Short mmCIF file of C-alpha atoms in Angstrom, two decimals:
data_model
loop_
_atom_site.label_atom_id
_atom_site.label_comp_id
_atom_site.label_asym_id
_atom_site.label_seq_id
_atom_site.Cartn_x
_atom_site.Cartn_y
_atom_site.Cartn_z
CA MET A 1 0.00 0.00 0.00
CA THR A 2 1.00 3.57 -0.49
CA SER A 3 2.48 5.10 2.62
CA ILE A 4 0.49 7.89 4.22
CA ASP A 5 1.76 11.29 3.33
CA LYS A 6 0.95 14.33 5.39
CA PRO A 7 -2.03 16.00 3.70
CA ALA A 8 -1.26 19.53 2.73
CA ALA A 9 -3.13 22.40 4.35
CA THR A 10 -5.84 23.81 2.15
CA THR A 11 -8.16 26.75 2.12
CA ASP A 12 -11.84 26.35 2.86
CA THR A 13 -13.54 25.04 -0.25
CA ASN A 14 -16.42 22.99 -1.47
CA ALA A 15 -15.08 22.54 -4.98
CA PRO A 16 -14.41 18.94 -6.03
CA GLN A 17 -10.90 17.76 -6.70
CA GLY A 18 -9.75 16.54 -10.07
CA THR A 19 -8.74 19.65 -11.99
CA ASP A 20 -5.11 18.59 -11.61
CA PRO A 21 -4.65 14.87 -12.42
CA GLN A 22 -1.50 14.60 -10.31
CA THR A 23 -3.15 16.23 -7.29
CA ASP A 24 -6.23 14.06 -7.76
CA ALA A 25 -4.10 10.90 -7.85
CA GLU A 26 -2.22 11.95 -4.72
CA THR A 27 -5.48 12.65 -2.89
CA ARG A 28 -6.81 9.24 -3.83
CA ALA A 29 -3.60 7.54 -2.70
CA VAL A 30 -3.64 9.34 0.64
CA THR A 31 -7.31 8.44 1.12
CA GLU A 32 -6.67 4.79 0.33
CA ALA A 33 -3.72 4.58 2.72
CA ALA A 34 -5.59 6.40 5.50
CA LEU A 35 -8.54 4.03 5.23
CA PHE A 36 -6.30 0.99 5.54
CA GLU A 37 -4.56 2.55 8.53
CA ALA A 38 -7.83 3.40 10.26
CA PHE A 39 -9.48 0.02 9.68
CA GLY A 40 -6.47 -2.26 10.03
CA GLY A 41 -5.78 -3.23 6.43
CA VAL A 42 -5.43 -6.83 5.27
CA ARG A 43 -3.80 -7.95 8.50
CA GLY A 44 -6.58 -6.43 10.56
CA MET A 45 -9.16 -8.29 8.50
CA VAL A 46 -7.31 -11.57 9.00
CA GLU A 47 -7.14 -10.99 12.74
CA THR A 48 -10.88 -10.35 12.76
CA VAL A 49 -11.75 -13.53 10.89
CA VAL A 50 -9.33 -16.14 12.30
CA PRO A 51 -10.71 -16.53 15.87
CA GLY A 52 -14.30 -17.00 14.72
CA LEU A 53 -13.21 -19.29 11.90
CA LEU A 54 -11.26 -21.46 14.34
CA PHE A 55 -14.19 -21.57 16.76
CA VAL A 56 -16.74 -22.71 14.19
CA THR A 57 -14.29 -25.18 12.58
CA ILE A 58 -13.54 -26.95 15.86
CA PHE A 59 -17.18 -26.89 16.94
CA THR A 60 -18.27 -28.31 13.59
CA ILE A 61 -15.86 -31.21 14.07
CA ASN A 62 -16.39 -32.17 17.72
CA LYS A 63 -19.31 -30.05 19.06
CA ASP A 64 -17.15 -29.17 22.07
CA LEU A 65 -17.89 -25.63 23.28
CA HIS A 66 -14.95 -25.52 25.71
CA ALA A 67 -12.36 -26.66 23.18
CA SER A 68 -13.69 -24.25 20.58
CA ALA A 69 -13.68 -21.34 23.04
CA ILE A 70 -10.17 -22.06 24.31
CA ALA A 71 -8.83 -22.26 20.76
CA ALA A 72 -10.47 -18.95 19.80
CA VAL A 73 -9.07 -17.15 22.85
CA ALA A 74 -5.63 -18.70 22.39
CA VAL A 75 -5.30 -17.62 18.75
CA SER A 76 -6.51 -14.10 19.63
CA LEU A 77 -3.82 -13.79 22.31
CA LEU A 78 -1.24 -15.20 19.89
CA LEU A 79 -2.09 -12.51 17.34
CA VAL A 80 -1.62 -9.83 20.01
CA ALA A 81 1.70 -11.37 21.06
CA VAL A 82 2.95 -11.36 17.47
CA ARG A 83 2.12 -7.67 17.14
CA LEU A 84 3.84 -6.88 20.44
CA ILE A 85 6.98 -8.75 19.38
CA ARG A 86 7.02 -6.89 16.07
CA ARG A 87 6.21 -3.62 17.88
CA ASP A 88 3.21 -3.02 15.66
CA THR A 89 0.04 -1.25 16.71
CA VAL A 90 -2.13 -3.60 18.75
CA LYS A 91 -5.45 -1.74 18.79
CA HIS A 92 -7.07 -3.98 16.16
CA ALA A 93 -5.71 -7.19 17.70
CA PHE A 94 -6.81 -6.12 21.19
CA SER A 95 -10.31 -5.34 19.93
CA GLY A 96 -10.39 -8.88 18.55
CA VAL A 97 -9.34 -10.30 21.92
CA PHE A 98 -12.06 -8.40 23.76
CA GLY A 99 -14.66 -9.46 21.22
CA VAL A 100 -13.68 -13.11 21.51
CA ALA A 101 -13.51 -12.89 25.31
CA PHE A 102 -17.02 -11.44 25.56
CA GLY A 103 -18.32 -14.14 23.25
CA VAL A 104 -16.65 -16.92 25.25
CA VAL A 105 -17.91 -15.59 28.59
CA PHE A 106 -21.44 -15.23 27.26
CA ALA A 107 -21.45 -18.71 25.74
CA MET A 108 -20.06 -20.24 28.94
CA MET A 109 -22.69 -18.47 31.06
CA THR A 110 -25.60 -19.66 28.93
CA GLY A 111 -24.14 -23.01 27.94
CA GLU A 112 -25.16 -22.33 24.35
CA ALA A 113 -22.36 -22.32 21.77
CA LYS A 114 -24.49 -20.12 19.53
CA ASP A 115 -24.21 -17.32 22.10
CA PHE A 116 -20.50 -17.01 21.31
CA TYR A 117 -21.61 -14.90 18.35
CA LEU A 118 -24.30 -12.83 20.08
CA PRO A 119 -22.11 -10.06 21.62
CA GLY A 120 -20.49 -9.41 18.24
CA MET A 121 -23.87 -9.30 16.53
CA LEU A 122 -25.21 -6.84 19.11
CA TYR A 123 -22.08 -4.72 18.65
CA THR A 124 -22.64 -4.69 14.89
CA LEU A 125 -26.24 -3.59 15.38
CA GLY A 126 -25.18 -0.85 17.81
CA LEU A 127 -22.50 0.32 15.40
CA ALA A 128 -25.02 0.50 12.56
CA VAL A 129 -27.33 2.64 14.69
CA ALA A 130 -24.37 4.85 15.68
CA TYR A 131 -23.35 5.43 12.05
CA ILE A 132 -26.87 6.40 11.02
CA GLY A 133 -27.65 8.37 14.17
CA THR A 134 -24.49 10.47 14.04
CA SER A 135 -25.13 11.19 10.35
CA ILE A 136 -28.62 12.46 11.15
CA ALA A 137 -27.14 14.57 13.97
CA GLY A 138 -24.65 16.17 11.57
CA VAL A 139 -21.57 14.63 13.18
CA PRO A 140 -20.98 11.52 11.05
CA LEU A 141 -19.01 8.83 12.83
CA ILE A 142 -16.67 8.22 9.89
CA GLY A 143 -15.55 11.85 10.15
CA LEU A 144 -14.79 11.39 13.85
CA ILE A 145 -12.76 8.27 13.06
CA LEU A 146 -10.85 9.55 10.03
CA GLY A 147 -10.46 13.22 10.98
CA PRO A 148 -7.37 12.60 13.14
CA VAL A 149 -5.92 10.24 10.51
CA PHE A 150 -6.10 13.00 7.89
CA LYS A 151 -4.72 15.59 10.35
CA GLU A 152 -7.94 17.58 9.99
CA ASN A 153 -9.60 16.69 13.31
CA LEU A 154 -13.08 18.34 13.26
CA SER A 155 -12.28 21.13 10.78
CA TRP A 156 -14.52 19.42 8.23
CA ARG A 157 -17.62 20.25 10.31
CA THR A 158 -17.55 24.01 9.77
CA ARG A 159 -14.76 24.78 7.31
CA ASN A 160 -15.02 22.06 4.67
CA PRO A 161 -18.70 21.39 3.83
CA GLY A 162 -17.88 19.21 0.82
CA ARG A 163 -15.85 16.91 3.01
CA LYS A 164 -18.56 16.83 5.67
CA SER A 165 -21.01 15.74 2.98
CA ALA A 166 -18.66 12.92 1.95
CA TYR A 167 -18.30 11.76 5.56
CA THR A 168 -22.08 11.81 5.95
CA LYS A 169 -22.62 9.70 2.84
CA ALA A 170 -19.93 7.26 3.96
CA SER A 171 -21.43 6.94 7.44
CA TYR A 172 -24.87 6.23 5.98
CA ALA A 173 -23.27 3.58 3.76
CA TRP A 174 -21.62 1.90 6.74
CA GLY A 175 -24.83 2.04 8.74
CA PHE A 176 -27.09 0.52 6.11
CA ILE A 177 -24.55 -2.14 5.13
CA LEU A 178 -24.23 -3.23 8.77
CA LEU A 179 -28.03 -3.19 9.15
CA ALA A 180 -28.31 -5.48 6.13
CA LYS A 181 -25.76 -7.80 7.73
CA CYS A 182 -27.80 -7.85 10.94
CA ALA A 183 -30.97 -8.58 8.95
CA ILE A 184 -29.29 -11.79 7.77
CA LEU A 185 -27.63 -12.85 11.03
CA PHE A 186 -30.33 -12.31 13.67
CA PRO A 187 -32.94 -14.56 12.00
CA LEU A 188 -30.25 -17.22 11.69
CA TYR A 189 -29.45 -16.82 15.39
CA TRP A 190 -33.02 -17.86 16.19
CA TRP A 191 -33.63 -20.44 13.48
CA ALA A 192 -30.29 -21.97 12.46
CA ASP A 193 -27.92 -24.15 14.47
CA THR A 194 -24.52 -23.05 15.75
CA THR A 195 -22.48 -24.32 12.81
CA GLN A 196 -24.79 -22.80 10.20
CA LEU A 197 -24.78 -19.44 11.95
CA GLY A 198 -21.01 -19.62 12.44
CA TRP A 199 -20.17 -20.30 8.82
CA VAL A 200 -22.54 -17.60 7.54
CA LEU A 201 -21.11 -15.12 10.04
CA VAL A 202 -17.52 -15.92 9.02
CA SER A 203 -18.44 -15.55 5.33
CA LEU A 204 -19.97 -12.14 6.08
CA LYS A 205 -16.97 -10.79 7.95
CA ILE A 206 -14.99 -9.36 5.03
CA PRO A 207 -17.29 -8.68 2.02
CA PRO A 208 -19.55 -6.08 3.74
CA PHE A 209 -16.48 -4.47 5.28
CA LEU A 210 -14.75 -4.19 1.91
CA LEU A 211 -17.89 -2.75 0.33
CA ALA A 212 -18.17 -0.10 3.06
CA VAL A 213 -14.47 0.80 2.78
CA TYR A 214 -14.74 1.02 -1.00
CA LEU A 215 -17.75 3.34 -0.85
CA THR A 216 -15.96 5.48 1.74
CA TRP A 217 -12.97 5.72 -0.58
CA VAL A 218 -15.22 6.72 -3.49
CA PHE A 219 -16.93 9.47 -1.51
CA LEU A 220 -13.71 10.87 -0.03
CA ALA A 221 -11.71 10.67 -3.26
CA LYS A 222 -14.25 13.01 -4.86
CA ALA A 223 -14.38 15.36 -1.86
CA PRO A 224 -12.23 18.46 -1.22
CA ALA A 225 -8.82 17.77 0.30
CA PRO A 226 -8.59 17.75 4.11
CA ILE A 227 -7.52 20.90 5.95
CA ASP A 228 -4.32 20.08 7.83
CA VAL A 229 -5.00 21.85 11.12
CA PHE A 230 -1.66 20.72 12.53
CA ALA A 231 0.21 22.42 9.70
CA GLU A 232 -1.87 25.53 10.28
CA MET A 233 -1.01 25.57 13.98
CA GLU A 234 2.67 25.09 13.20
CA ALA A 235 2.53 27.96 10.71
CA GLU A 236 0.83 30.21 13.26
CA GLU A 237 3.42 29.35 15.90
CA GLU A 238 6.23 30.04 13.42
CA ALA A 239 4.69 33.38 12.48
CA GLU A 240 4.33 34.29 16.15
CA ARG A 241 7.97 33.40 16.82
CA ALA A 242 9.07 35.47 13.81
CA ALA A 243 7.01 38.44 15.01
CA LYS A 244 8.53 38.23 18.48
CA ALA A 245 12.03 37.97 17.02
CA ALA A 246 11.39 41.01 14.84
CA GLU A 247 10.08 42.94 17.86
CA ARG A 248 13.17 42.08 19.89
CA ALA A 249 15.42 43.11 17.00
CA SER A 250 13.66 46.47 16.70
CA ARG A 251 14.11 47.12 20.41
CA GLU A 252 17.82 46.41 20.24
CA GLN A 253 18.36 48.92 17.43
#
């Protein structure tokens, strides 16, 4: 993947990018890299899928809830350990550990292997509601997630309306895609057995995610460039230092 470059500061605008092919290509590359950084990239997707895949595989073979749960927790911890050894970011791996842990605890409490998946399904439903709700409120969740990645923080809310519109569209896309996923999984939770639910859930881990990321990339690639508020603050501090130096020099003359 393209490494993330520091987005250049830009003036307030709602005009779409693309007048300069080189600038447009750079914006798209930065957007692509930022999305993979924010959502974990290929490795993050693998770490999301592997524990659940191992759980349903073992349970399909021997119907042993304890063995399946132990294997899922063990591989989640192993993925975290590998990241720690390599000194990589562990936020995505840790989120996987917590998700697996909640599922294991819930399944052990109820004695139903199917309940291993319920906390994750409820989280997906809550996330879908959050994406749609924050979009309606005018503070789209995708903007809150990606703002710091693009060095723009919340400047898009008041200074970059075209970018706010893109974040809103992307958040709606995430919300409705996750709702569609829930519409498939929750009926299966009630009507299907553990292995059927597990294999469907594993198969639905990556495709909806990739669709949502792709739509986010499409919306943001067509939006105005982010306003680098960090570069602006650095420029203001530099100007202030220069003004103070000039004042001192005038006093010494």
